[in-house]
């Protein structure tokens, strides 16, 4: 058990919008300090929440930069001020170039609102409904150069209801995002994510039939601790 006052590892959370995943990360009381929340959008509600929590914030507005490289250079500077162990994308909406990804190799996580590799990119719920899929969900993965294609850590599958619209389906998925992301970050901090041959194994994941690991409304795998 860490001694009181012992320095906890720092994480930086990158946001663009509402910030409900940020709220879930804060609520989880993870064994880390959220050293900063950084947004590319000045108006992001996530920033207001971070300020309320006394978390340092920064805005790196991509609109003010001549190139993606210049934007990413400033973003890297702002992130690295906090020397984070881990950088977490929580509804962050700008694609990173290979140089940025290389700088944070192995310490950059994203949550994506689909069962990857289905529906990479944007408007995932709309596309899933248009295709008539019966199962949808969300994925936490490491970020690599290839968009939404890095090693998968954990996924939650939810049913698509006959009368679903985009709002109803996205809310059902979002509720699971809020369970997955804190768990994935915790596993990372506990050094329980092993990468071999492009696949992640969660060390000491709960046994499938352990009581309490099933949920009524989603299949989450690996099971949460
Ligand atoms: N960068 C890399 N290199 N790899 C990934 O896997 C990334 C990434 C950056 C962000 C999140 C992602 C998602 O979960 C993410 C994963 C933005 C777009 C996008 O098209 C697509 C996917 C994701 C994030 N963004 C537009 C762009 O030109 C801008 C859209 C906007 O600003 O609203 O960057 O889905
Ligand atoms: C979440 O559903 C997240 O998975 C998604 O945006 C939402 C952010 O919500 N991310 C992407 O689509 C990334 N391109 P939040 O701001 O309330 O956490």
PDB file of C-alpha atoms and ligand atoms in Angstrom:
ATOM      1  CA  UNK A   1       0.000   0.000   0.000  1.00  0.00           C
ATOM      2  CA  UNK A   2       1.408   3.431  -0.913  1.00  0.00           C
ATOM      3  CA  UNK A   3       2.416   5.543   2.073  1.00  0.00           C
ATOM      4  CA  UNK A   4       0.340   8.643   2.647  1.00  0.00           C
ATOM      5  CA  UNK A   5       1.878  11.461   0.653  1.00  0.00           C
ATOM      6  CA  UNK A   6       3.851   9.122  -1.611  1.00  0.00           C
ATOM      7  CA  UNK A   7       3.847  10.553  -5.133  1.00  0.00           C
ATOM      8  CA  UNK A   8       1.234   8.946  -7.330  1.00  0.00           C
ATOM      9  CA  UNK A   9       1.875   8.591 -11.072  1.00  0.00           C
ATOM     10  CA  UNK A  10       0.523  11.455 -13.155  1.00  0.00           C
ATOM     11  CA  UNK A  11      -1.936  11.044 -16.007  1.00  0.00           C
ATOM     12  CA  UNK A  12      -3.073  13.669 -18.504  1.00  0.00           C
ATOM     13  CA  UNK A  13      -6.573  13.497 -20.002  1.00  0.00           C
ATOM     14  CA  UNK A  14      -7.233  14.957 -23.467  1.00  0.00           C
ATOM     15  CA  UNK A  15     -10.814  16.026 -24.201  1.00  0.00           C
ATOM     16  CA  UNK A  16     -12.828  17.874 -26.811  1.00  0.00           C
ATOM     17  CA  UNK A  17     -16.347  17.978 -25.422  1.00  0.00           C
ATOM     18  CA  UNK A  18     -18.804  16.958 -22.776  1.00  0.00           C
ATOM     19  CA  UNK A  19     -16.445  15.117 -20.452  1.00  0.00           C
ATOM     20  CA  UNK A  20     -18.573  12.303 -19.075  1.00  0.00           C
ATOM     21  CA  UNK A  21     -15.693   9.849 -19.450  1.00  0.00           C
ATOM     22  CA  UNK A  22     -13.471  12.313 -17.584  1.00  0.00           C
ATOM     23  CA  UNK A  23     -16.073  12.371 -14.796  1.00  0.00           C
ATOM     24  CA  UNK A  24     -16.036   8.575 -14.649  1.00  0.00           C
ATOM     25  CA  UNK A  25     -12.235   8.582 -14.380  1.00  0.00           C
ATOM     26  CA  UNK A  26     -12.335  11.125 -11.535  1.00  0.00           C
ATOM     27  CA  UNK A  27     -15.118   9.239  -9.734  1.00  0.00           C
ATOM     28  CA  UNK A  28     -13.135   5.995  -9.870  1.00  0.00           C
ATOM     29  CA  UNK A  29     -10.455   7.324  -7.487  1.00  0.00           C
ATOM     30  CA  UNK A  30      -7.695   5.659  -9.452  1.00  0.00           C
ATOM     31  CA  UNK A  31      -4.194   5.238  -8.005  1.00  0.00           C
ATOM     32  CA  UNK A  32      -2.890   8.235  -9.962  1.00  0.00           C
ATOM     33  CA  UNK A  33      -3.088  12.009 -10.057  1.00  0.00           C
ATOM     34  CA  UNK A  34      -5.019  13.559 -12.924  1.00  0.00           C
ATOM     35  CA  UNK A  35      -2.313  16.163 -13.413  1.00  0.00           C
ATOM     36  CA  UNK A  36      -4.099  18.033 -16.190  1.00  0.00           C
ATOM     37  CA  UNK A  37      -7.066  18.064 -18.528  1.00  0.00           C
ATOM     38  CA  UNK A  38      -6.234  19.510 -21.943  1.00  0.00           C
ATOM     39  CA  UNK A  39      -8.793  20.418 -24.606  1.00  0.00           C
ATOM     40  CA  UNK A  40      -8.488  21.472 -28.227  1.00  0.00           C
ATOM     41  CA  UNK A  41     -11.889  23.157 -27.876  1.00  0.00           C
ATOM     42  CA  UNK A  42     -12.070  26.184 -25.560  1.00  0.00           C
ATOM     43  CA  UNK A  43     -15.790  25.680 -24.903  1.00  0.00           C
ATOM     44  CA  UNK A  44     -15.559  22.014 -23.867  1.00  0.00           C
ATOM     45  CA  UNK A  45     -17.751  21.278 -20.841  1.00  0.00           C
ATOM     46  CA  UNK A  46     -15.026  18.899 -19.689  1.00  0.00           C
ATOM     47  CA  UNK A  47     -12.812  21.918 -18.920  1.00  0.00           C
ATOM     48  CA  UNK A  48     -15.399  23.488 -16.610  1.00  0.00           C
ATOM     49  CA  UNK A  49     -15.728  20.222 -14.742  1.00  0.00           C
ATOM     50  CA  UNK A  50     -11.943  19.899 -14.397  1.00  0.00           C
ATOM     51  CA  UNK A  51     -11.699  23.432 -12.997  1.00  0.00           C
ATOM     52  CA  UNK A  52     -14.438  22.646 -10.463  1.00  0.00           C
ATOM     53  CA  UNK A  53     -12.367  19.670  -9.382  1.00  0.00           C
ATOM     54  CA  UNK A  54      -9.256  21.792  -8.971  1.00  0.00           C
ATOM     55  CA  UNK A  55      -7.501  19.975 -11.819  1.00  0.00           C
ATOM     56  CA  UNK A  56      -5.084  22.030 -13.933  1.00  0.00           C
ATOM     57  CA  UNK A  57      -6.423  22.745 -17.403  1.00  0.00           C
ATOM     58  CA  UNK A  58      -4.973  23.913 -20.691  1.00  0.00           C
ATOM     59  CA  UNK A  59      -6.467  24.793 -24.051  1.00  0.00           C
ATOM     60  CA  UNK A  60      -4.571  24.053 -27.235  1.00  0.00           C
ATOM     61  CA  UNK A  61      -7.021  25.190 -29.892  1.00  0.00           C
ATOM     62  CA  UNK A  62      -6.167  23.572 -33.213  1.00  0.00           C
ATOM     63  CA  UNK A  63      -7.883  26.470 -35.012  1.00  0.00           C
ATOM     64  CA  UNK A  64      -5.023  28.752 -33.986  1.00  0.00           C
ATOM     65  CA  UNK A  65      -2.275  26.693 -35.634  1.00  0.00           C
ATOM     66  CA  UNK A  66      -1.084  26.748 -39.220  1.00  0.00           C
ATOM     67  CA  UNK A  67      -0.544  22.992 -39.398  1.00  0.00           C
ATOM     68  CA  UNK A  68      -1.325  19.759 -37.605  1.00  0.00           C
ATOM     69  CA  UNK A  69       2.393  19.515 -36.786  1.00  0.00           C
ATOM     70  CA  UNK A  70       2.404  22.934 -35.101  1.00  0.00           C
ATOM     71  CA  UNK A  71      -0.743  22.051 -33.125  1.00  0.00           C
ATOM     72  CA  UNK A  72       0.748  18.750 -32.016  1.00  0.00           C
ATOM     73  CA  UNK A  73       4.038  20.387 -31.071  1.00  0.00           C
ATOM     74  CA  UNK A  74       2.244  22.736 -28.666  1.00  0.00           C
ATOM     75  CA  UNK A  75       0.028  19.935 -27.369  1.00  0.00           C
ATOM     76  CA  UNK A  76       3.119  17.811 -26.669  1.00  0.00           C
ATOM     77  CA  UNK A  77       4.709  20.713 -24.785  1.00  0.00           C
ATOM     78  CA  UNK A  78       1.600  21.168 -22.618  1.00  0.00           C
ATOM     79  CA  UNK A  79       1.306  17.437 -21.918  1.00  0.00           C
ATOM     80  CA  UNK A  80       4.985  16.936 -21.107  1.00  0.00           C
ATOM     81  CA  UNK A  81       4.955  19.721 -18.509  1.00  0.00           C
ATOM     82  CA  UNK A  82       3.259  17.111 -16.317  1.00  0.00           C
ATOM     83  CA  UNK A  83       5.587  14.184 -17.166  1.00  0.00           C
ATOM     84  CA  UNK A  84       2.642  11.784 -17.339  1.00  0.00           C
ATOM     85  CA  UNK A  85       2.918   8.018 -17.041  1.00  0.00           C
ATOM     86  CA  UNK A  86      -0.142   7.769 -19.265  1.00  0.00           C
ATOM     87  CA  UNK A  87      -2.087  10.015 -21.647  1.00  0.00           C
ATOM     88  CA  UNK A  88      -5.803   9.242 -21.917  1.00  0.00           C
ATOM     89  CA  UNK A  89      -8.026  10.346 -24.814  1.00  0.00           C
ATOM     90  CA  UNK A  90     -11.546  10.864 -23.483  1.00  0.00           C
ATOM     91  CA  UNK A  91     -13.679  12.079 -26.362  1.00  0.00           C
ATOM     92  CA  UNK A  92     -10.704  13.750 -28.020  1.00  0.00           C
ATOM     93  CA  UNK A  93     -11.563  14.498 -31.641  1.00  0.00           C
ATOM     94  CA  UNK A  94      -8.307  15.201 -33.515  1.00  0.00           C
ATOM     95  CA  UNK A  95      -6.352  12.515 -35.350  1.00  0.00           C
ATOM     96  CA  UNK A  96      -2.664  12.336 -34.387  1.00  0.00           C
ATOM     97  CA  UNK A  97       0.196  12.095 -36.848  1.00  0.00           C
ATOM     98  CA  UNK A  98       2.818   9.342 -36.484  1.00  0.00           C
ATOM     99  CA  UNK A  99       5.350  11.592 -34.744  1.00  0.00           C
ATOM    100  CA  UNK A 100       2.948  12.374 -31.917  1.00  0.00           C
ATOM    101  CA  UNK A 101       1.975   8.729 -31.519  1.00  0.00           C
ATOM    102  CA  UNK A 102       5.654   7.671 -31.470  1.00  0.00           C
ATOM    103  CA  UNK A 103       6.412  10.210 -28.726  1.00  0.00           C
ATOM    104  CA  UNK A 104       3.790   8.557 -26.469  1.00  0.00           C
ATOM    105  CA  UNK A 105       4.232   4.987 -27.724  1.00  0.00           C
ATOM    106  CA  UNK A 106       2.717   2.507 -25.295  1.00  0.00           C
ATOM    107  CA  UNK A 107       1.292   5.186 -23.014  1.00  0.00           C
ATOM    108  CA  UNK A 108      -1.595   6.577 -25.070  1.00  0.00           C
ATOM    109  CA  UNK A 109      -5.095   5.134 -24.576  1.00  0.00           C
ATOM    110  CA  UNK A 110      -8.383   5.830 -26.372  1.00  0.00           C
ATOM    111  CA  UNK A 111     -11.989   4.833 -25.824  1.00  0.00           C
ATOM    112  CA  UNK A 112     -13.923   4.375 -29.018  1.00  0.00           C
ATOM    113  CA  UNK A 113     -17.696   4.017 -29.279  1.00  0.00           C
ATOM    114  CA  UNK A 114     -17.883   0.814 -31.333  1.00  0.00           C
ATOM    115  CA  UNK A 115     -16.844  -2.807 -31.215  1.00  0.00           C
ATOM    116  CA  UNK A 116     -13.600  -2.346 -33.125  1.00  0.00           C
ATOM    117  CA  UNK A 117     -12.539  -3.227 -35.765  1.00  0.00           C
ATOM    118  CA  UNK A 118     -16.135  -2.428 -36.767  1.00  0.00           C
ATOM    119  CA  UNK A 119     -16.866   1.278 -37.258  1.00  0.00           C
ATOM    120  CA  UNK A 120     -13.571   3.080 -36.817  1.00  0.00           C
ATOM    121  CA  UNK A 121     -13.816   6.865 -37.218  1.00  0.00           C
ATOM    122  CA  UNK A 122     -16.817   9.083 -36.599  1.00  0.00           C
ATOM    123  CA  UNK A 123     -20.636   8.672 -36.311  1.00  0.00           C
ATOM    124  CA  UNK A 124     -20.361   5.095 -35.144  1.00  0.00           C
ATOM    125  CA  UNK A 125     -23.868   4.807 -33.660  1.00  0.00           C
ATOM    126  CA  UNK A 126     -25.538   6.204 -36.779  1.00  0.00           C
ATOM    127  CA  UNK A 127     -23.596   3.794 -38.994  1.00  0.00           C
ATOM    128  CA  UNK A 128     -24.363   0.811 -36.761  1.00  0.00           C
ATOM    129  CA  UNK A 129     -28.096   1.610 -36.872  1.00  0.00           C
ATOM    130  CA  UNK A 130     -28.000   2.080 -40.656  1.00  0.00           C
ATOM    131  CA  UNK A 131     -26.395  -1.355 -41.019  1.00  0.00           C
ATOM    132  CA  UNK A 132     -28.982  -3.014 -38.791  1.00  0.00           C
ATOM    133  CA  UNK A 133     -26.401  -4.668 -36.539  1.00  0.00           C
ATOM    134  CA  UNK A 134     -27.929  -6.267 -33.433  1.00  0.00           C
ATOM    135  CA  UNK A 135     -24.902  -5.895 -31.177  1.00  0.00           C
ATOM    136  CA  UNK A 136     -22.853  -2.719 -30.743  1.00  0.00           C
ATOM    137  CA  UNK A 137     -20.507  -1.450 -28.035  1.00  0.00           C
ATOM    138  CA  UNK A 138     -17.266   0.244 -27.131  1.00  0.00           C
ATOM    139  CA  UNK A 139     -13.555  -0.487 -27.019  1.00  0.00           C
ATOM    140  CA  UNK A 140     -10.550   0.729 -25.037  1.00  0.00           C
ATOM    141  CA  UNK A 141      -7.350   0.424 -27.073  1.00  0.00           C
ATOM    142  CA  UNK A 142      -3.787   1.662 -27.289  1.00  0.00           C
ATOM    143  CA  UNK A 143      -3.375   4.389 -29.891  1.00  0.00           C
ATOM    144  CA  UNK A 144      -1.142   3.601 -32.858  1.00  0.00           C
ATOM    145  CA  UNK A 145      -0.668   5.297 -36.236  1.00  0.00           C
ATOM    146  CA  UNK A 146      -3.545   3.402 -37.790  1.00  0.00           C
ATOM    147  CA  UNK A 147      -6.762   5.109 -36.673  1.00  0.00           C
ATOM    148  CA  UNK A 148      -8.738   3.130 -34.096  1.00  0.00           C
ATOM    149  CA  UNK A 149      -6.672   0.030 -34.845  1.00  0.00           C
ATOM    150  CA  UNK A 150      -4.237  -0.263 -31.932  1.00  0.00           C
ATOM    151  CA  UNK A 151      -4.137  -3.247 -29.560  1.00  0.00           C
ATOM    152  CA  UNK A 152      -7.509  -3.813 -27.870  1.00  0.00           C
ATOM    153  CA  UNK A 153      -7.618  -3.869 -24.064  1.00  0.00           C
ATOM    154  CA  UNK A 154     -11.275  -4.389 -23.190  1.00  0.00           C
ATOM    155  CA  UNK A 155     -14.658  -4.258 -24.919  1.00  0.00           C
ATOM    156  CA  UNK A 156     -18.298  -4.054 -23.888  1.00  0.00           C
ATOM    157  CA  UNK A 157     -21.081  -5.346 -26.134  1.00  0.00           C
ATOM    158  CA  UNK A 158     -24.629  -4.042 -25.797  1.00  0.00           C
ATOM    159  CA  UNK A 159     -27.840  -5.006 -27.610  1.00  0.00           C
ATOM    160  CA  UNK A 160     -29.346  -2.803 -30.299  1.00  0.00           C
ATOM    161  CA  UNK A 161     -33.078  -2.475 -29.617  1.00  0.00           C
ATOM    162  CA  UNK A 162     -35.724  -2.544 -32.352  1.00  0.00           C
ATOM    163  CA  UNK A 163     -36.836   1.000 -31.585  1.00  0.00           C
ATOM    164  CA  UNK A 164     -33.369   2.484 -31.019  1.00  0.00           C
ATOM    165  CA  UNK A 165     -32.320   5.838 -32.355  1.00  0.00           C
ATOM    166  CA  UNK A 166     -28.852   7.387 -32.181  1.00  0.00           C
ATOM    167  CA  UNK A 167     -29.503   8.991 -28.781  1.00  0.00           C
ATOM    168  CA  UNK A 168     -30.810   5.857 -27.129  1.00  0.00           C
ATOM    169  CA  UNK A 169     -28.054   3.659 -28.520  1.00  0.00           C
ATOM    170  CA  UNK A 170     -25.243   6.099 -27.706  1.00  0.00           C
ATOM    171  CA  UNK A 171     -26.528   6.420 -24.130  1.00  0.00           C
ATOM    172  CA  UNK A 172     -26.529   2.639 -23.726  1.00  0.00           C
ATOM    173  CA  UNK A 173     -22.966   2.434 -25.010  1.00  0.00           C
ATOM    174  CA  UNK A 174     -21.822   5.441 -22.966  1.00  0.00           C
ATOM    175  CA  UNK A 175     -22.961   3.823 -19.712  1.00  0.00           C
ATOM    176  CA  UNK A 176     -20.561   0.973 -20.491  1.00  0.00           C
ATOM    177  CA  UNK A 177     -17.745   3.338 -21.510  1.00  0.00           C
ATOM    178  CA  UNK A 178     -17.929   4.734 -18.001  1.00  0.00           C
ATOM    179  CA  UNK A 179     -17.293   1.273 -16.570  1.00  0.00           C
ATOM    180  CA  UNK A 180     -14.600   0.207 -19.035  1.00  0.00           C
ATOM    181  CA  UNK A 181     -12.320   3.194 -19.075  1.00  0.00           C
ATOM    182  CA  UNK A 182     -11.515   3.480 -15.362  1.00  0.00           C
ATOM    183  CA  UNK A 183     -10.883  -0.261 -15.262  1.00  0.00           C
ATOM    184  CA  UNK A 184      -8.536  -0.144 -18.259  1.00  0.00           C
ATOM    185  CA  UNK A 185      -6.579   2.758 -16.755  1.00  0.00           C
ATOM    186  CA  UNK A 186      -6.355   0.914 -13.444  1.00  0.00           C
ATOM    187  CA  UNK A 187      -5.006  -2.192 -15.181  1.00  0.00           C
ATOM    188  CA  UNK A 188      -2.424  -0.017 -16.923  1.00  0.00           C
ATOM    189  CA  UNK A 189      -1.351   1.585 -13.646  1.00  0.00           C
ATOM    190  CA  UNK A 190      -1.117  -1.838 -12.037  1.00  0.00           C
ATOM    191  CA  UNK A 191       1.100  -2.960 -14.968  1.00  0.00           C
ATOM    192  CA  UNK A 192      -1.335  -5.732 -15.763  1.00  0.00           C
ATOM    193  CA  UNK A 193      -1.495  -5.152 -19.551  1.00  0.00           C
ATOM    194  CA  UNK A 194       0.834  -7.555 -21.348  1.00  0.00           C
ATOM    195  CA  UNK A 195       1.387  -7.124 -25.086  1.00  0.00           C
ATOM    196  CA  UNK A 196       2.444 -10.157 -27.124  1.00  0.00           C
ATOM    197  CA  UNK A 197       2.101 -10.514 -30.898  1.00  0.00           C
ATOM    198  CA  UNK A 198      -0.116  -7.464 -31.109  1.00  0.00           C
ATOM    199  CA  UNK A 199      -2.609  -8.808 -28.576  1.00  0.00           C
ATOM    200  CA  UNK A 200      -3.201  -7.626 -25.019  1.00  0.00           C
ATOM    201  CA  UNK A 201      -3.588 -10.016 -22.140  1.00  0.00           C
ATOM    202  CA  UNK A 202      -4.861  -8.713 -18.808  1.00  0.00           C
ATOM    203  CA  UNK A 203      -2.758 -10.361 -16.122  1.00  0.00           C
ATOM    204  CA  UNK A 204      -4.862 -11.994 -13.399  1.00  0.00           C
ATOM    205  CA  UNK A 205      -8.190 -11.028 -14.985  1.00  0.00           C
ATOM    206  CA  UNK A 206     -11.073 -12.405 -12.930  1.00  0.00           C
ATOM    207  CA  UNK A 207     -12.220 -15.893 -13.753  1.00  0.00           C
ATOM    208  CA  UNK A 208     -15.199 -15.914 -16.148  1.00  0.00           C
ATOM    209  CA  UNK A 209     -17.536 -17.520 -13.668  1.00  0.00           C
ATOM    210  CA  UNK A 210     -16.516 -15.489 -10.651  1.00  0.00           C
ATOM    211  CA  UNK A 211     -19.729 -14.189  -9.085  1.00  0.00           C
ATOM    212  CA  UNK A 212     -20.422 -10.546  -9.695  1.00  0.00           C
ATOM    213  CA  UNK A 213     -18.522 -10.171 -12.950  1.00  0.00           C
ATOM    214  CA  UNK A 214     -21.601 -10.475 -15.166  1.00  0.00           C
ATOM    215  CA  UNK A 215     -23.858  -7.532 -15.796  1.00  0.00           C
ATOM    216  CA  UNK A 216     -27.494  -7.508 -16.816  1.00  0.00           C
ATOM    217  CA  UNK A 217     -27.144  -5.260 -19.825  1.00  0.00           C
ATOM    218  CA  UNK A 218     -23.702  -5.798 -21.327  1.00  0.00           C
ATOM    219  CA  UNK A 219     -21.052  -8.375 -21.999  1.00  0.00           C
ATOM    220  CA  UNK A 220     -17.748  -6.941 -20.833  1.00  0.00           C
ATOM    221  CA  UNK A 221     -14.595  -8.833 -21.608  1.00  0.00           C
ATOM    222  CA  UNK A 222     -12.160  -9.331 -19.961  1.00  0.00           C
ATOM    223  CA  UNK A 223     -14.379  -9.216 -16.875  1.00  0.00           C
ATOM    224  CA  UNK A 224     -13.909  -6.226 -14.617  1.00  0.00           C
ATOM    225  CA  UNK A 225     -12.059  -6.795 -11.337  1.00  0.00           C
TER     226      UNK A 225
HETATM  227  N1  LIG B   1      -4.784   9.254 -33.641  1.00  0.00           N
HETATM  228  C1  LIG B   1      -4.184   8.159 -34.089  1.00  0.00           C
HETATM  229  N2  LIG B   1      -3.020   8.288 -34.728  1.00  0.00           N
HETATM  230  N3  LIG B   1      -4.677   6.900 -33.897  1.00  0.00           N
HETATM  231  C2  LIG B   1      -5.851   6.754 -33.247  1.00  0.00           C
HETATM  232  O1  LIG B   1      -6.313   5.525 -33.062  1.00  0.00           O
HETATM  233  C3  LIG B   1      -6.568   7.889 -32.784  1.00  0.00           C
HETATM  234  C4  LIG B   1      -5.985   9.156 -32.983  1.00  0.00           C
HETATM  235  C5  LIG B   1      -6.632  10.314 -32.555  1.00  0.00           C
HETATM  236  C6  LIG B   1      -7.873  10.227 -31.976  1.00  0.00           C
HETATM  237  C7  LIG B   1      -9.877   8.953 -31.267  1.00  0.00           C
HETATM  238  C8  LIG B   1     -10.812   8.587 -32.428  1.00  0.00           C
HETATM  239  C9  LIG B   1     -12.041   7.845 -32.012  1.00  0.00           C
HETATM  240  O2  LIG B   1     -12.085   7.217 -30.965  1.00  0.00           O
HETATM  241  C10 LIG B   1      -8.478   8.988 -31.788  1.00  0.00           C
HETATM  242  C11 LIG B   1      -7.826   7.812 -32.172  1.00  0.00           C
HETATM  243  C12 LIG B   1     -11.083  11.863 -34.274  1.00  0.00           C
HETATM  244  C13 LIG B   1     -11.368  11.467 -35.568  1.00  0.00           C
HETATM  245  C14 LIG B   1     -11.504  12.465 -36.691  1.00  0.00           C
HETATM  246  O3  LIG B   1     -11.855  12.113 -37.809  1.00  0.00           O
HETATM  247  C15 LIG B   1     -11.484  10.106 -35.812  1.00  0.00           C
HETATM  248  C16 LIG B   1     -11.307   9.193 -34.785  1.00  0.00           C
HETATM  249  C17 LIG B   1     -11.003   9.618 -33.485  1.00  0.00           C
HETATM  250  C18 LIG B   1     -10.909  10.956 -33.248  1.00  0.00           C
HETATM  251  N4  LIG B   1     -11.193  13.767 -36.444  1.00  0.00           N
HETATM  252  C19 LIG B   1     -11.169  14.850 -37.430  1.00  0.00           C
HETATM  253  C20 LIG B   1      -9.687  15.189 -37.795  1.00  0.00           C
HETATM  254  O4  LIG B   1      -9.481  15.665 -38.920  1.00  0.00           O
HETATM  255  C21 LIG B   1     -11.744  16.111 -36.887  1.00  0.00           C
HETATM  256  C22 LIG B   1     -13.134  15.980 -36.348  1.00  0.00           C
HETATM  257  C23 LIG B   1     -13.505  17.144 -35.439  1.00  0.00           C
HETATM  258  O5  LIG B   1     -12.620  17.968 -35.087  1.00  0.00           O
HETATM  259  O6  LIG B   1     -14.675  17.165 -35.006  1.00  0.00           O
HETATM  260  O7  LIG B   1      -8.796  15.029 -36.948  1.00  0.00           O
HETATM  261  O8  LIG B   1     -13.027   7.807 -32.811  1.00  0.00           O
HETATM  262  C1  LIG B   2     -17.630   9.103 -26.111  1.00  0.00           C
HETATM  263  O1  LIG B   2     -18.718   8.334 -26.559  1.00  0.00           O
HETATM  264  C2  LIG B   2     -16.345   8.619 -26.743  1.00  0.00           C
HETATM  265  O2  LIG B   2     -16.302   7.218 -26.889  1.00  0.00           O
HETATM  266  C3  LIG B   2     -16.422   9.278 -28.082  1.00  0.00           C
HETATM  267  O3  LIG B   2     -16.941  10.563 -27.831  1.00  0.00           O
HETATM  268  C4  LIG B   2     -17.728  10.533 -26.647  1.00  0.00           C
HETATM  269  C5  LIG B   2     -17.162  11.517 -25.665  1.00  0.00           C
HETATM  270  O4  LIG B   2     -18.041  11.703 -24.598  1.00  0.00           O
HETATM  271  N1  LIG B   2     -15.150   9.383 -28.686  1.00  0.00           N
HETATM  272  C6  LIG B   2     -15.014   9.561 -29.984  1.00  0.00           C
HETATM  273  O5  LIG B   2     -15.957   9.512 -30.747  1.00  0.00           O
HETATM  274  C7  LIG B   2     -13.616   9.843 -30.433  1.00  0.00           C
HETATM  275  N2  LIG B   2     -13.627  10.132 -31.825  1.00  0.00           N
HETATM  276  P1  LIG B   2     -17.571  12.433 -23.279  1.00  0.00           P
HETATM  277  O6  LIG B   2     -16.940  13.753 -23.690  1.00  0.00           O
HETATM  278  O7  LIG B   2     -18.851  12.658 -22.527  1.00  0.00           O
HETATM  279  O8  LIG B   2     -16.609  11.541 -22.560  1.00  0.00           O
END
